[in-house]
C-alpha atoms as a printed R data frame, in Angstrom:
    type eleno elety resid chain resno      x       y      z
1   ATOM     1    CA   MET     A     1 41.755  -8.893 74.171
2   ATOM     2    CA   SER     A     2 38.367 -10.563 73.611
3   ATOM     3    CA   ARG     A     3 37.976 -13.968 71.966
4   ATOM     4    CA   THR     A     4 36.484 -12.345 68.876
5   ATOM     5    CA   GLU     A     5 39.480 -10.010 68.599
6   ATOM     6    CA   GLN     A     6 41.867 -12.960 69.036
7   ATOM     7    CA   ILE     A     7 40.079 -14.896 66.290
8   ATOM     8    CA   ALA     A     8 40.084 -11.861 63.990
9   ATOM     9    CA   LYS     A     9 43.832 -11.482 64.570
10  ATOM    10    CA   LEU     A    10 44.376 -15.179 63.808
11  ATOM    11    CA   LEU     A    11 42.339 -14.849 60.575
12  ATOM    12    CA   LYS     A    12 44.336 -11.786 59.547
13  ATOM    13    CA   THR     A    13 47.582 -13.682 60.176
14  ATOM    14    CA   LEU     A    14 46.286 -16.678 58.207
15  ATOM    15    CA   SER     A    15 45.342 -14.550 55.197
16  ATOM    16    CA   THR     A    16 48.599 -12.594 55.197
17  ATOM    17    CA   THR     A    17 51.055 -15.440 55.842
18  ATOM    18    CA   THR     A    18 49.467 -17.914 53.429
19  ATOM    19    CA   PRO     A    19 49.664 -16.193 50.028
20  ATOM    20    CA   ASP     A    20 47.052 -18.477 48.445
21  ATOM    21    CA   ILE     A    21 44.383 -17.542 51.014
22  ATOM    22    CA   GLU     A    22 42.550 -14.371 50.014
23  ATOM    23    CA   ALA     A    23 39.949 -14.178 52.782
24  ATOM    24    CA   ALA     A    24 38.726 -16.047 55.854
25  ATOM    25    CA   ALA     A    25 35.808 -16.097 58.269
26  ATOM    26    CA   VAL     A    26 34.572 -18.006 61.303
27  ATOM    27    CA   ILE     A    27 30.847 -18.670 61.325
28  ATOM    28    CA   ASP     A    28 28.709 -20.334 63.972
29  ATOM    29    CA   ASN     A    29 26.399 -23.256 63.163
30  ATOM    30    CA   ASP     A    30 23.399 -20.912 62.976
31  ATOM    31    CA   GLY     A    31 24.960 -18.712 60.298
32  ATOM    32    CA   LEU     A    32 26.147 -15.833 62.470
33  ATOM    33    CA   MET     A    33 29.518 -14.280 61.730
34  ATOM    34    CA   ILE     A    34 31.962 -14.594 64.632
35  ATOM    35    CA   ALA     A    35 34.928 -12.895 62.938
36  ATOM    36    CA   SER     A    36 36.096 -12.254 59.382
37  ATOM    37    CA   VAL     A    37 38.734 -10.822 57.109
38  ATOM    38    CA   LEU     A    38 36.798 -10.804 53.850
39  ATOM    39    CA   LEU     A    39 37.310  -8.944 50.610
40  ATOM    40    CA   ALA     A    40 35.807  -5.442 50.513
41  ATOM    41    CA   ASP     A    41 33.069  -6.367 48.023
42  ATOM    42    CA   VAL     A    42 31.859  -9.424 49.999
43  ATOM    43    CA   GLU     A    43 28.953  -9.089 52.425
44  ATOM    44    CA   ASP     A    44 29.560 -10.733 55.811
45  ATOM    45    CA   ASP     A    45 25.920 -11.711 56.316
46  ATOM    46    CA   ARG     A    46 25.630 -13.425 52.940
47  ATOM    47    CA   VAL     A    47 28.855 -15.362 53.469
48  ATOM    48    CA   ALA     A    48 27.712 -16.441 56.925
49  ATOM    49    CA   SER     A    49 24.284 -17.631 55.787
50  ATOM    50    CA   MET     A    50 25.611 -19.451 52.704
51  ATOM    51    CA   SER     A    51 28.340 -21.094 54.770
52  ATOM    52    CA   ALA     A    52 25.803 -22.309 57.328
53  ATOM    53    CA   ALA     A    53 23.606 -23.710 54.554
54  ATOM    54    CA   LEU     A    54 26.568 -25.503 52.968
55  ATOM    55    CA   LEU     A    55 27.625 -26.807 56.376
56  ATOM    56    CA   GLY     A    56 24.164 -28.213 57.040
57  ATOM    57    CA   MET     A    57 23.980 -29.917 53.652
58  ATOM    58    CA   SER     A    58 27.520 -31.271 53.935
59  ATOM    59    CA   GLU     A    59 26.883 -32.710 57.396
60  ATOM    60    CA   ARG     A    60 23.735 -34.424 56.167
61  ATOM    61    CA   ILE     A    61 25.454 -35.909 53.106
62  ATOM    62    CA   VAL     A    62 28.344 -37.238 55.204
63  ATOM    63    CA   ARG     A    63 25.931 -38.734 57.719
64  ATOM    64    CA   GLU     A    64 23.561 -40.245 55.126
65  ATOM    65    CA   LEU     A    65 26.432 -41.833 53.210
66  ATOM    66    CA   GLY     A    66 27.983 -43.269 56.358
67  ATOM    67    CA   ARG     A    67 31.210 -41.301 56.084
68  ATOM    68    CA   GLY     A    68 31.497 -40.416 59.787
69  ATOM    69    CA   SER     A    69 31.571 -36.840 61.049
70  ATOM    70    CA   PHE     A    70 31.847 -33.800 58.792
71  ATOM    71    CA   SER     A    71 35.387 -32.484 58.500
72  ATOM    72    CA   LEU     A    72 35.820 -30.394 55.339
73  ATOM    73    CA   VAL     A    73 34.072 -29.376 52.124
74  ATOM    74    CA   MET     A    74 35.636 -27.601 49.168
75  ATOM    75    CA   LEU     A    75 33.953 -25.831 46.265
76  ATOM    76    CA   ARG     A    76 36.127 -25.124 43.268
77  ATOM    77    CA   GLY     A    77 35.276 -22.461 40.706
78  ATOM    78    CA   THR     A    78 37.142 -20.971 37.777
79  ATOM    79    CA   GLU     A    79 38.383 -18.107 39.969
80  ATOM    80    CA   GLY     A    80 39.421 -20.150 43.010
81  ATOM    81    CA   SER     A    81 38.108 -22.271 45.855
82  ATOM    82    CA   ALA     A    82 35.967 -21.897 48.949
83  ATOM    83    CA   ILE     A    83 36.827 -24.301 51.767
84  ATOM    84    CA   LEU     A    84 34.846 -24.933 54.949
85  ATOM    85    CA   THR     A    85 36.315 -26.915 57.803
86  ATOM    86    CA   ARG     A    86 35.189 -27.529 61.369
87  ATOM    87    CA   SER     A    87 36.760 -25.226 63.969
88  ATOM    88    CA   GLY     A    88 34.996 -26.747 66.938
89  ATOM    89    CA   PRO     A    89 31.564 -28.233 67.554
90  ATOM    90    CA   GLU     A    90 29.775 -24.890 67.144
91  ATOM    91    CA   SER     A    91 31.704 -23.191 64.325
92  ATOM    92    CA   VAL     A    92 33.355 -23.519 60.933
93  ATOM    93    CA   LEU     A    93 36.315 -21.792 59.332
94  ATOM    94    CA   MET     A    94 35.678 -20.661 55.763
95  ATOM    95    CA   VAL     A    95 38.543 -19.587 53.524
96  ATOM    96    CA   LEU     A    96 38.745 -18.348 49.958
97  ATOM    97    CA   ALA     A    97 41.798 -19.597 48.076
98  ATOM    98    CA   THR     A    98 43.222 -18.509 44.727
99  ATOM    99    CA   GLU     A    99 42.728 -20.644 41.636
100 ATOM   100    CA   THR     A   100 46.434 -21.540 41.619
101 ATOM   101    CA   ALA     A   101 46.584 -22.359 45.326
102 ATOM   102    CA   LYS     A   102 48.776 -25.191 46.518
103 ATOM   103    CA   LEU     A   103 45.931 -26.939 48.300
104 ATOM   104    CA   GLY     A   104 48.136 -29.192 50.446
105 ATOM   105    CA   LEU     A   105 49.679 -26.128 52.086
106 ATOM   106    CA   VAL     A   106 46.300 -24.405 52.367
107 ATOM   107    CA   PHE     A   107 44.778 -27.479 54.050
108 ATOM   108    CA   LEU     A   108 47.711 -27.676 56.467
109 ATOM   109    CA   ASP     A   109 47.398 -23.995 57.420
110 ATOM   110    CA   ILE     A   110 43.629 -24.041 57.790
111 ATOM   111    CA   THR     A   111 43.743 -27.228 59.875
112 ATOM   112    CA   ARG     A   112 46.157 -25.537 62.280
113 ATOM   113    CA   ALA     A   113 44.065 -22.361 62.361
114 ATOM   114    CA   ALA     A   114 40.834 -24.311 62.909
115 ATOM   115    CA   LYS     A   115 42.341 -26.110 65.918
116 ATOM   116    CA   GLU     A   116 43.415 -22.808 67.442
117 ATOM   117    CA   ILE     A   117 39.982 -21.273 66.802
118 ATOM   118    CA   GLY     A   118 38.355 -24.290 68.426
119 ATOM   119    CA   ARG     A   119 40.609 -23.815 71.438
120 ATOM   120    CA   LEU     A   120 39.718 -20.124 71.673
121 ATOM   121    CA   LEU     A   121 35.997 -20.809 71.417
122 ATOM   122    CA   GLY     A   122 36.271 -23.612 73.987
């Protein structure tokens, strides 16, 4: 099984075993999709490019404000949240969570998944 297939399987497991996570994707720093389990009406390329843009802005803000290295950013809307977290030096894990998500559990699950993705990507 290739690394991409292993990551896709991990994302599928994450989105099915954590009820508050609706979708997930792993994107490289340049905005290219590595693997995803997104909703049917969501375009992979758009998610990847927006995630890379948000990553770049978040890293700059953290650096400029002297907050150390980027770890996580969360956007909350009326229909739920989008969370980006580092999954290694060259990639981020993006998840979409429901509006009623128990964020502590979501953060725990995505932290574990991001570590495993980082390991797979080496």
